[in-house]
Coordinates of N, CA, C and O in Angstrom, one line a residue:
M256 N -12.1 85.0 -51.5 CA -12.0 84.8 -53.0 C -12.2 83.4 -53.3 O -11.8 82.4 -52.7
A257 N -12.9 83.1 -54.4 CA -13.3 81.8 -54.9 C -12.0 81.0 -55.3 O -11.1 81.6 -55.8
V258 N -12.0 79.7 -55.0 CA -10.9 78.8 -55.3 C -11.4 77.6 -56.1 O -12.4 77.0 -55.7
L259 N -10.7 77.3 -57.2 CA -11.1 76.2 -58.0 C -10.7 74.9 -57.3 O -9.5 74.8 -56.9
L260 N -11.6 74.0 -57.1 CA -11.3 72.7 -56.5 C -11.3 71.5 -57.4 O -10.4 70.7 -57.4
F261 N -12.3 71.4 -58.3 CA -12.4 70.2 -59.1 C -13.0 70.5 -60.5 O -14.1 71.1 -60.5
R262 N -12.3 70.2 -61.5 CA -12.9 70.5 -62.9 C -13.8 69.3 -63.3 O -13.5 68.2 -63.0
L263 N -14.9 69.7 -63.9 CA -15.9 68.6 -64.2 C -15.9 68.2 -65.7 O -16.7 67.4 -66.0
R264 N -15.1 68.8 -66.5 CA -15.1 68.4 -67.9 C -14.6 67.0 -68.1 O -13.5 66.7 -67.6
G265 N -15.4 66.1 -68.6 CA -15.0 64.7 -68.8 C -15.2 63.8 -67.6 O -14.8 62.7 -67.6
V266 N -15.8 64.4 -66.6 CA -16.0 63.6 -65.3 C -17.3 62.9 -65.4 O -18.3 63.5 -65.7
P267 N -17.4 61.6 -65.1 CA -18.7 60.9 -65.1 C -19.6 61.5 -64.0 O -19.2 62.0 -63.0
D268 N -20.9 61.4 -64.3 CA -21.9 62.0 -63.4 C -21.8 61.4 -62.0 O -22.0 62.1 -61.0
D269 N -21.6 60.1 -61.9 CA -21.5 59.5 -60.6 C -20.4 60.0 -59.7 O -20.5 60.2 -58.5
E270 N -19.2 60.3 -60.4 CA -18.1 60.9 -59.7 C -18.4 62.3 -59.2 O -18.1 62.7 -58.1
A271 N -19.0 63.1 -60.1 CA -19.3 64.5 -59.7 C -20.3 64.5 -58.6 O -20.2 65.3 -57.7
D272 N -21.3 63.6 -58.6 CA -22.3 63.5 -57.5 C -21.6 63.1 -56.2 O -21.9 63.6 -55.2
D273 N -20.6 62.2 -56.3 CA -19.9 61.7 -55.1 C -19.1 62.9 -54.5 O -19.1 63.1 -53.3
V274 N -18.5 63.7 -55.4 CA -17.7 64.8 -54.9 C -18.6 65.9 -54.2 O -18.3 66.4 -53.1
R275 N -19.8 66.1 -54.9 CA -20.7 67.1 -54.2 C -21.2 66.6 -52.9 O -21.3 67.3 -51.9
A276 N -21.5 65.3 -52.8 CA -22.0 64.7 -51.5 C -20.9 64.7 -50.5 O -21.2 65.0 -49.3
L277 N -19.7 64.5 -50.9 CA -18.5 64.5 -49.9 C -18.4 65.9 -49.4 O -18.2 66.1 -48.1
L278 N -18.4 66.9 -50.2 CA -18.3 68.3 -49.7 C -19.5 68.7 -48.8 O -19.3 69.4 -47.8
T279 N -20.7 68.3 -49.2 CA -21.8 68.6 -48.4 C -21.8 67.9 -47.1 O -22.1 68.5 -46.0
Q280 N -21.3 66.6 -47.1 CA -21.2 65.8 -45.8 C -20.3 66.5 -44.8 O -20.5 66.4 -43.6
H281 N -19.2 67.1 -45.3 CA -18.2 67.7 -44.5 C -18.4 69.2 -44.3 O -17.5 69.9 -43.8
A282 N -19.6 69.7 -44.7 CA -20.0 71.1 -44.5 C -19.0 72.1 -45.1 O -18.7 73.1 -44.5
I283 N -18.5 71.7 -46.3 CA -17.6 72.6 -47.0 C -18.5 73.4 -48.0 O -19.2 72.8 -48.9
D284 N -18.5 74.7 -48.0 CA -19.3 75.5 -48.8 C -18.7 75.6 -50.2 O -17.6 76.0 -50.4
F285 N -19.5 75.3 -51.2 CA -19.1 75.3 -52.6 C -20.2 75.7 -53.5 O -21.3 75.8 -53.1
Y286 N -19.8 76.0 -54.7 CA -20.7 76.3 -55.8 C -20.2 75.7 -57.1 O -19.0 75.3 -57.2
E287 N -21.0 75.6 -58.1 CA -20.7 74.9 -59.3 C -20.9 75.8 -60.5 O -21.9 76.5 -60.6
T288 N -20.0 75.7 -61.5 CA -20.2 76.4 -62.8 C -20.4 75.4 -63.9 O -19.9 74.3 -63.8
T289 N -21.2 75.7 -64.9 CA -21.5 74.8 -66.0 C -20.6 75.2 -67.2 O -19.9 76.2 -67.2
S290 N -20.7 74.4 -68.2 CA -19.9 74.7 -69.4 C -20.6 75.7 -70.3 O -20.1 76.1 -71.3
G291 N -21.8 76.2 -69.9 CA -22.5 77.2 -70.6 C -23.3 76.6 -71.8 O -23.2 75.5 -72.1
S292 N -24.0 77.5 -72.5 CA -24.8 77.1 -73.6 C -24.0 76.6 -74.8 O -24.4 75.6 -75.5
W293 N -22.8 77.1 -75.0 CA -22.0 76.7 -76.1 C -20.9 75.7 -75.7 O -20.1 75.2 -76.6
G294 N -20.8 75.4 -74.5 CA -19.8 74.4 -74.0 C -18.4 74.9 -74.0 O -17.4 74.2 -74.0
V295 N -18.2 76.3 -73.9 CA -16.8 76.8 -73.9 C -16.4 77.2 -72.5 O -15.1 77.4 -72.4
S296 N -17.2 77.4 -71.6 CA -16.8 77.7 -70.2 C -16.3 76.5 -69.5 O -16.5 75.4 -70.0
M297 N -15.7 76.7 -68.4 CA -15.1 75.6 -67.6 C -16.1 75.1 -66.6 O -16.4 75.8 -65.6
P298 N -16.7 73.9 -66.7 CA -17.5 73.3 -65.7 C -16.6 72.9 -64.5 O -15.6 72.2 -64.7
A299 N -17.0 73.3 -63.3 CA -16.1 73.1 -62.2 C -16.8 73.2 -60.9 O -17.9 73.8 -60.8
I300 N -16.2 72.7 -59.8 CA -16.7 72.9 -58.5 C -15.7 73.9 -57.8 O -14.5 73.6 -57.8
W301 N -16.2 74.9 -57.2 CA -15.4 76.0 -56.6 C -15.8 76.1 -55.2 O -16.9 75.9 -54.8
L302 N -14.8 76.5 -54.4 CA -15.0 76.9 -53.0 C -15.2 78.4 -52.9 O -14.6 79.1 -53.6
H303 N -16.1 78.8 -52.0 CA -16.4 80.2 -51.8 C -15.1 81.0 -51.3 O -14.9 82.1 -51.7
D304 N -14.4 80.4 -50.4 CA -13.2 81.0 -49.9 C -12.1 79.9 -49.7 O -12.4 78.7 -49.8
D305 N -10.9 80.4 -49.5 CA -9.8 79.4 -49.4 C -9.5 78.9 -48.0 O -8.5 78.2 -47.7
S306 N -10.5 79.2 -47.1 CA -10.2 78.7 -45.7 C -10.3 77.2 -45.5 O -9.7 76.7 -44.7
S307 N -11.1 76.5 -46.4 CA -11.2 75.1 -46.3 C -10.6 74.3 -47.4 O -10.9 73.2 -47.7
I308 N -9.7 75.0 -48.2 CA -9.2 74.4 -49.4 C -8.3 73.1 -49.0 O -8.3 72.1 -49.7
D309 N -7.5 73.2 -47.9 CA -6.7 72.1 -47.5 C -7.5 70.9 -47.2 O -7.2 69.7 -47.6
Q310 N -8.6 71.1 -46.4 CA -9.4 70.0 -46.0 C -10.1 69.4 -47.2 O -10.2 68.2 -47.4
A311 N -10.6 70.2 -48.1 CA -11.3 69.7 -49.3 C -10.3 69.0 -50.2 O -10.7 67.9 -50.8
K312 N -9.1 69.5 -50.4 CA -8.2 68.7 -51.3 C -7.8 67.4 -50.7 O -7.6 66.4 -51.4
E313 N -7.7 67.3 -49.3 CA -7.3 66.1 -48.7 C -8.5 65.1 -48.8 O -8.3 63.9 -49.2
L314 N -9.7 65.5 -48.6 CA -10.9 64.7 -48.8 C -11.0 64.2 -50.3 O -11.3 63.0 -50.5
L315 N -10.7 65.1 -51.2 CA -10.8 64.7 -52.6 C -9.7 63.7 -53.0 O -9.9 62.8 -53.7
A316 N -8.5 63.9 -52.4 CA -7.4 62.9 -52.7 C -7.7 61.5 -52.2 O -7.5 60.5 -52.9
V317 N -8.3 61.5 -51.0 CA -8.6 60.2 -50.4 C -9.7 59.5 -51.2 O -9.7 58.3 -51.5
Y318 N -10.7 60.3 -51.6 CA -11.8 59.8 -52.4 C -11.3 59.3 -53.8 O -11.7 58.2 -54.2
Q319 N -10.5 60.0 -54.4 CA -10.0 59.6 -55.8 C -9.1 58.4 -55.6 O -9.1 57.5 -56.5
E320 N -8.3 58.3 -54.6 CA -7.5 57.0 -54.4 C -8.4 55.8 -54.2 O -8.2 54.8 -54.8
Q321 N -9.5 56.0 -53.4 CA -10.5 54.9 -53.2 C -11.1 54.5 -54.5 O -11.3 53.4 -54.9
R322 N -11.5 55.5 -55.3 CA -12.2 55.3 -56.6 C -11.2 54.6 -57.6 O -11.6 53.7 -58.3
A323 N -10.0 55.0 -57.6 CA -9.0 54.4 -58.5 C -8.8 52.9 -58.1 O -8.7 52.0 -58.9
R324 N -8.7 52.7 -56.8 CA -8.5 51.3 -56.3 C -9.7 50.4 -56.6 O -9.5 49.3 -57.1
A325 N -10.9 51.0 -56.5 CA -12.1 50.2 -56.8 C -12.1 49.9 -58.3 O -12.5 48.8 -58.7
A326 N -11.7 50.8 -59.2 CA -11.7 50.6 -60.6 C -10.6 49.6 -61.0 O -10.9 48.7 -61.8
R327 N -9.5 49.6 -60.4 CA -8.4 48.6 -60.6 C -8.9 47.2 -60.2 O -8.7 46.2 -60.9
D328 N -9.5 47.2 -59.0 CA -10.0 45.9 -58.5 C -11.1 45.3 -59.4 O -11.1 44.1 -59.7
A329 N -12.0 46.2 -59.9 CA -13.0 45.7 -60.9 C -12.4 45.2 -62.2 O -12.8 44.2 -62.7
Y330 N -11.4 45.9 -62.7 CA -10.7 45.4 -63.9 C -10.0 44.1 -63.7 O -10.1 43.2 -64.5
V331 N -9.3 43.9 -62.5 CA -8.6 42.7 -62.3 C -9.6 41.5 -62.2 O -9.4 40.4 -62.7
A332 N -10.8 41.8 -61.5 CA -11.8 40.8 -61.4 C -12.3 40.4 -62.8 O -12.5 39.2 -63.1
L333 N -12.6 41.4 -63.7 CA -13.0 41.1 -65.0 C -12.0 40.3 -65.8 O -12.3 39.4 -66.5
K334 N -10.7 40.7 -65.6 CA -9.6 40.0 -66.3 C -9.5 38.5 -65.8 O -9.3 37.6 -66.7
Q335 N -9.7 38.3 -64.6 CA -9.5 36.9 -64.0 C -10.7 36.1 -64.5 O -10.5 34.9 -64.8
R336 N -11.9 36.7 -64.7 CA -13.0 35.9 -65.3 C -13.0 35.8 -66.8 O -13.8 35.1 -67.4
G337 N -12.1 36.5 -67.4 CA -12.0 36.5 -68.9 C -13.0 37.3 -69.5 O -13.4 37.1 -70.7
E338 N -13.6 38.3 -68.8 CA -14.7 39.1 -69.4 C -14.3 40.5 -69.8 O -15.2 41.3 -70.3
H339 N -13.0 40.8 -69.7 CA -12.6 42.2 -70.1 C -12.5 42.2 -71.6 O -12.3 41.2 -72.3
K340 N -12.8 43.4 -72.2 CA -12.8 43.6 -73.6 C -11.4 43.8 -74.1 O -10.6 44.5 -73.6
R341 N -11.2 43.2 -75.3 CA -9.9 43.3 -76.0 C -10.2 44.1 -77.3 O -11.3 44.2 -77.7
L342 N -9.1 44.5 -77.9 CA -9.3 45.3 -79.1 C -10.0 44.5 -80.2 O -10.9 45.0 -80.9
W343 N -9.6 43.3 -80.4 CA -10.2 42.4 -81.4 C -11.7 42.2 -81.2 O -12.5 42.1 -82.1
Q344 N -12.1 42.1 -79.9 CA -13.5 41.9 -79.6 C -14.3 43.1 -80.0 O -15.4 43.0 -80.5
G345 N -13.7 44.3 -79.8 CA -14.4 45.5 -80.1 C -14.5 45.7 -81.6 O -15.5 46.1 -82.1
I346 N -13.5 45.3 -82.4 CA -13.5 45.3 -83.8 C -14.6 44.4 -84.3 O -15.3 44.7 -85.2
A347 N -14.6 43.1 -83.8 CA -15.6 42.1 -84.2 C -17.0 42.6 -83.9 O -17.9 42.2 -84.7
A348 N -17.2 43.3 -82.8 CA -18.5 43.7 -82.4 C -19.0 44.8 -83.3 O -20.2 44.9 -83.6
H349 N -18.1 45.7 -83.9 CA -18.5 46.8 -84.7 C -17.6 46.9 -85.9 O -16.8 47.9 -86.0
P350 N -17.7 46.0 -86.8 CA -16.7 46.0 -88.0 C -16.9 47.2 -88.9 O -16.0 47.7 -89.4
F351 N -18.2 47.6 -89.1 CA -18.4 48.7 -90.0 C -17.9 50.0 -89.5 O -17.3 50.8 -90.2
R352 N -18.0 50.2 -88.2 CA -17.5 51.4 -87.5 C -16.0 51.4 -87.6 O -15.4 52.4 -87.9
F353 N -15.4 50.3 -87.4 CA -13.9 50.1 -87.5 C -13.4 50.5 -88.9 O -12.5 51.3 -89.1
L354 N -14.1 49.9 -90.0 CA -13.7 50.2 -91.3 C -13.9 51.7 -91.7 O -13.1 52.3 -92.4
L355 N -15.0 52.3 -91.2 CA -15.3 53.7 -91.5 C -14.2 54.6 -90.8 O -13.7 55.5 -91.5
M356 N -13.8 54.3 -89.6 CA -12.7 55.0 -89.0 C -11.4 54.9 -89.7 O -10.6 55.8 -89.8
L357 N -11.1 53.7 -90.1 CA -9.9 53.4 -90.9 C -9.9 54.2 -92.2 O -8.9 54.8 -92.5
A358 N -11.0 54.2 -92.9 CA -11.1 55.0 -94.1 C -11.0 56.5 -93.8 O -10.3 57.2 -94.6
L359 N -11.5 57.0 -92.7 CA -11.4 58.4 -92.4 C -9.9 58.8 -92.1 O -9.4 59.8 -92.5
I360 N -9.3 57.9 -91.4 CA -7.8 58.1 -91.1 C -7.0 58.1 -92.3 O -6.2 59.0 -92.5
A361 N -7.3 57.2 -93.2 CA -6.6 57.2 -94.5 C -6.8 58.4 -95.3 O -5.9 59.0 -95.9
F362 N -8.1 58.9 -95.3 CA -8.4 60.1 -96.1 C -7.7 61.3 -95.5 O -7.1 62.2 -96.2
M363 N -7.7 61.4 -94.2 CA -7.0 62.6 -93.5 C -5.5 62.5 -93.8 O -4.9 63.6 -94.0
L364 N -4.9 61.4 -93.8 CA -3.5 61.3 -94.1 C -3.2 61.7 -95.6 O -2.3 62.4 -95.8
Y365 N -4.1 61.2 -96.5 CA -3.9 61.6 -97.9 C -4.0 63.1 -98.0 O -3.2 63.7 -98.7
V366 N -5.1 63.7 -97.4 CA -5.2 65.2 -97.5 C -4.1 65.9 -96.9 O -3.6 66.9 -97.5
S367 N -3.6 65.4 -95.8 CA -2.5 66.1 -95.1 C -1.1 66.0 -95.9 O -0.3 66.9 -95.9
L368 N -0.9 64.8 -96.5 CA 0.4 64.6 -97.1 C 0.5 64.8 -98.6 O 1.5 64.9 -99.2
S369 N -0.7 64.9 -99.3 CA -0.7 65.0 -100.7 C 0.1 66.2 -101.2 O 0.7 66.1 -102.3
P370 N 0.0 67.4 -100.6 CA 0.8 68.5 -101.1 C 2.3 68.2 -101.1 O 3.0 68.7 -102.0
F371 N 2.8 67.5 -100.2 CA 4.2 67.2 -100.1 C 4.6 66.1 -101.0 O 5.7 66.0 -101.6
I372 N 3.7 65.1 -101.3 CA 4.0 64.0 -102.1 C 4.0 64.4 -103.6 O 4.9 64.0 -104.4
H373 N 3.1 65.3 -104.0 CA 2.9 65.8 -105.4 C 3.7 67.0 -105.6 O 3.5 67.7 -106.6
F374 N 4.6 67.4 -104.7 CA 5.3 68.7 -104.8 C 6.3 68.7 -106.0 O 6.5 69.8 -106.6
G375 N 7.0 67.7 -106.3 CA 8.0 67.8 -107.3 C 7.6 67.4 -108.7 O 8.0 67.6 -109.7

């Protein structure tokens, strides 16, 4: 019976490619489902049977730990060089987008709260 191993929704392409390569390298038989034409199905990597699920989960855990460690190290290196982005730098880079989002938030709050404010 098929076993879900790894959900692909929101996963970067390089990570999904690495997981596929890892499974292929260790001769673990798998298949992949997509999100479908409307994007409502679950994109995932599945194992054909549960005989190799423990090995696959262990390989995946080791890979994800290495990936997380590499991301943390890259962030620390950027922070030490002073190249990491801060909130104010993002706002300064795109001020119109920031103001538009702020206006949308204010509008949504007004629409959501106006029935309660004007109730009495």
